Short mmCIF file of C-alpha atoms in Angstrom, two decimals:
data_model
loop_
_atom_site.label_atom_id
_atom_site.label_comp_id
_atom_site.label_asym_id
_atom_site.label_seq_id
_atom_site.Cartn_x
_atom_site.Cartn_y
_atom_site.Cartn_z
CA MET P 1203 -21.13 10.59 20.18
CA LEU P 1204 -19.21 10.88 17.29
CA GLU P 1205 -19.25 7.79 15.21
CA ASN P 1206 -17.80 7.81 11.92
CA THR P 1207 -16.80 3.87 11.36
CA ASP P 1208 -15.68 4.80 7.40
CA LEU P 1209 -13.15 7.36 9.12
CA GLY P 1210 -11.91 4.58 11.27
CA LYS P 1211 -11.67 1.86 8.31
CA LEU P 1212 -9.54 4.67 6.80
CA LEU P 1213 -7.61 5.31 9.07
CA VAL P 1214 -6.28 1.48 9.69
CA ARG P 1215 -5.71 1.36 6.22
CA LEU P 1216 -3.60 4.42 5.84
CA ALA P 1217 -1.53 3.27 8.88
CA VAL P 1218 -1.29 -0.45 7.56
CA GLY P 1219 -0.91 0.51 3.76
CA GLY P 1220 1.48 3.68 4.48
CA LEU P 1221 3.69 2.02 6.78
CA LEU P 1222 4.67 -0.88 4.92
CA LEU P 1223 5.08 0.75 1.61
CA PHE P 1224 8.11 2.46 3.60
CA HIS P 1225 9.42 -0.93 3.16
CA GLY P 1226 8.41 -1.52 -0.42
CA ILE P 1227 10.12 1.42 -0.90
CA SER P 1228 13.65 0.63 0.95
CA LYS P 1229 13.74 -2.46 -1.27
CA LEU P 1230 13.35 -0.44 -4.46
CA PHE P 1231 16.32 1.94 -3.24
CA ASN P 1232 18.54 -1.52 -1.69
CA GLY P 1233 17.56 -4.08 -3.49
CA ILE P 1234 16.30 -7.70 -2.69
CA GLY P 1235 19.48 -9.41 -2.30
CA PHE P 1236 19.02 -10.69 1.20
CA ILE P 1237 15.67 -11.74 0.43
CA GLU P 1238 16.89 -14.13 -2.52
CA THR P 1239 19.59 -15.30 0.26
CA LEU P 1240 16.47 -16.33 2.92
CA LEU P 1241 14.80 -18.12 -0.45
CA ALA P 1242 17.74 -19.68 -1.26
CA SER P 1243 18.27 -20.89 1.99
CA HIS P 1244 15.02 -22.78 2.33
CA ASN P 1245 15.97 -24.22 -1.12
CA LEU P 1246 13.02 -21.97 -2.97
CA PRO P 1247 13.79 -20.03 -6.33
CA THR P 1248 15.15 -16.59 -5.74
CA GLN P 1249 13.10 -14.96 -8.04
CA LEU P 1250 10.35 -15.61 -5.59
CA ALA P 1251 12.05 -12.59 -4.07
CA TRP P 1252 10.74 -10.20 -6.68
CA ALA P 1253 7.07 -10.73 -5.15
CA VAL P 1254 8.01 -8.53 -2.34
CA TYR P 1255 7.32 -5.58 -4.56
CA ILE P 1256 3.88 -6.93 -4.93
CA GLY P 1257 3.46 -7.25 -1.20
CA GLU P 1258 5.18 -4.17 0.05
CA ILE P 1259 4.37 -1.76 -3.22
CA ILE P 1260 1.23 -2.54 -5.16
CA ALA P 1261 -1.11 -4.11 -2.12
CA PRO P 1262 -0.14 -1.01 0.12
CA LEU P 1263 -1.25 1.59 -2.19
CA MET P 1264 -4.45 -0.58 -3.43
CA VAL P 1265 -5.09 -0.45 0.37
CA ILE P 1266 -4.22 3.14 0.53
CA LEU P 1267 -6.53 4.24 -1.99
CA GLY P 1268 -9.39 1.93 -1.66
CA TYR P 1269 -9.06 0.52 -5.01
CA GLN P 1270 -9.58 -3.67 -4.73
CA THR P 1271 -8.78 -3.23 -0.86
CA ARG P 1272 -9.59 -6.89 0.27
CA ILE P 1273 -7.07 -8.29 -2.47
CA GLY P 1274 -4.39 -5.50 -1.49
CA ALA P 1275 -5.05 -6.77 2.27
CA LEU P 1276 -4.67 -10.25 1.54
CA LEU P 1277 -1.46 -9.63 -0.47
CA ILE P 1278 -0.16 -7.87 2.37
CA PHE P 1279 -1.19 -10.86 4.89
CA LEU P 1280 0.28 -13.46 2.73
CA ASN P 1281 3.47 -11.30 2.55
CA MET P 1282 3.83 -11.08 6.12
CA VAL P 1283 3.18 -14.58 6.83
CA VAL P 1284 5.92 -15.35 4.48
CA ALA P 1285 8.55 -12.91 5.92
CA ILE P 1286 7.51 -14.54 9.22
CA VAL P 1287 8.23 -18.06 8.24
CA LEU P 1288 11.38 -17.12 5.84
CA ALA P 1289 12.92 -14.92 8.64
CA HIS P 1290 11.63 -14.48 11.95
CA THR P 1291 10.20 -18.44 13.02
CA HIS P 1292 13.17 -18.12 15.74
CA GLU P 1293 11.45 -14.88 17.10
CA LEU P 1294 7.90 -16.43 17.26
CA LEU P 1295 7.80 -16.19 21.55
CA ALA P 1296 11.23 -13.79 21.90
CA LEU P 1297 11.09 -10.32 23.47
CA SER P 1298 12.91 -7.32 22.05
CA SER P 1299 15.52 -5.54 24.07
CA ASN P 1300 12.57 -2.80 25.17
CA GLY P 1301 10.52 -5.80 26.44
CA GLY P 1302 8.33 -5.47 23.69
CA LEU P 1303 7.70 -8.37 21.28
CA ALA P 1304 10.41 -8.94 18.58
CA LEU P 1305 7.75 -9.52 16.05
CA GLU P 1306 5.40 -6.71 16.87
CA LEU P 1307 5.91 -4.79 13.49
CA GLN P 1308 5.34 -7.93 11.33
CA LEU P 1309 2.08 -8.87 13.62
CA PHE P 1310 1.01 -5.21 13.23
CA PHE P 1311 0.83 -5.75 9.51
CA LEU P 1312 -0.46 -8.95 9.65
CA ILE P 1313 -3.21 -8.17 12.02
CA ASN P 1314 -4.16 -5.12 10.66
CA ALA P 1315 -4.26 -6.61 7.24
CA ALA P 1316 -6.74 -9.52 8.47
CA ALA P 1317 -8.56 -6.61 9.67
CA VAL P 1318 -8.58 -4.51 6.56
CA PHE P 1319 -9.91 -7.38 4.76
CA PHE P 1320 -12.61 -8.43 7.05
CA MET P 1321 -13.71 -4.84 7.05
CA GLY P 1322 -13.49 -3.69 3.64
CA PRO P 1323 -12.29 -0.15 2.74
CA GLY P 1324 -15.25 2.36 3.82
CA ARG P 1325 -17.05 4.92 1.96
CA TYR P 1326 -13.41 6.98 1.92
CA LYS P 1327 -12.21 5.17 -1.47
CA LEU P 1328 -11.31 5.34 -5.06
CA LYS P 1329 -14.67 3.87 -7.23
CA ASN P 1330 -14.30 -0.09 -8.06
#
């Protein structure tokens, strides 16, 4: 039987980092005004919105490249906790129109970031 856990770790890293990176790039082009509005509605400083670039661009690149992977995964995990608390608490147990969980995407990033944190980068990575 073929077993290559390092390749599996790479695939998980590419999935979580690569897919989240699209969200960060979108925010680069479209701005973070909606995040600033969310923060203001929770009486938090709007300057914290800039941290989304760390959680959705820098951290995914760290995970994809396997550079300080556990730190990158932790940053993604924290980014998703904040996103769920600020924008999605009303959807915690809700179903989407197609019958899945409303928070499928957020939970995908959250749980897989935790998995990467605990598994580590594997063999296929940049040298630290």
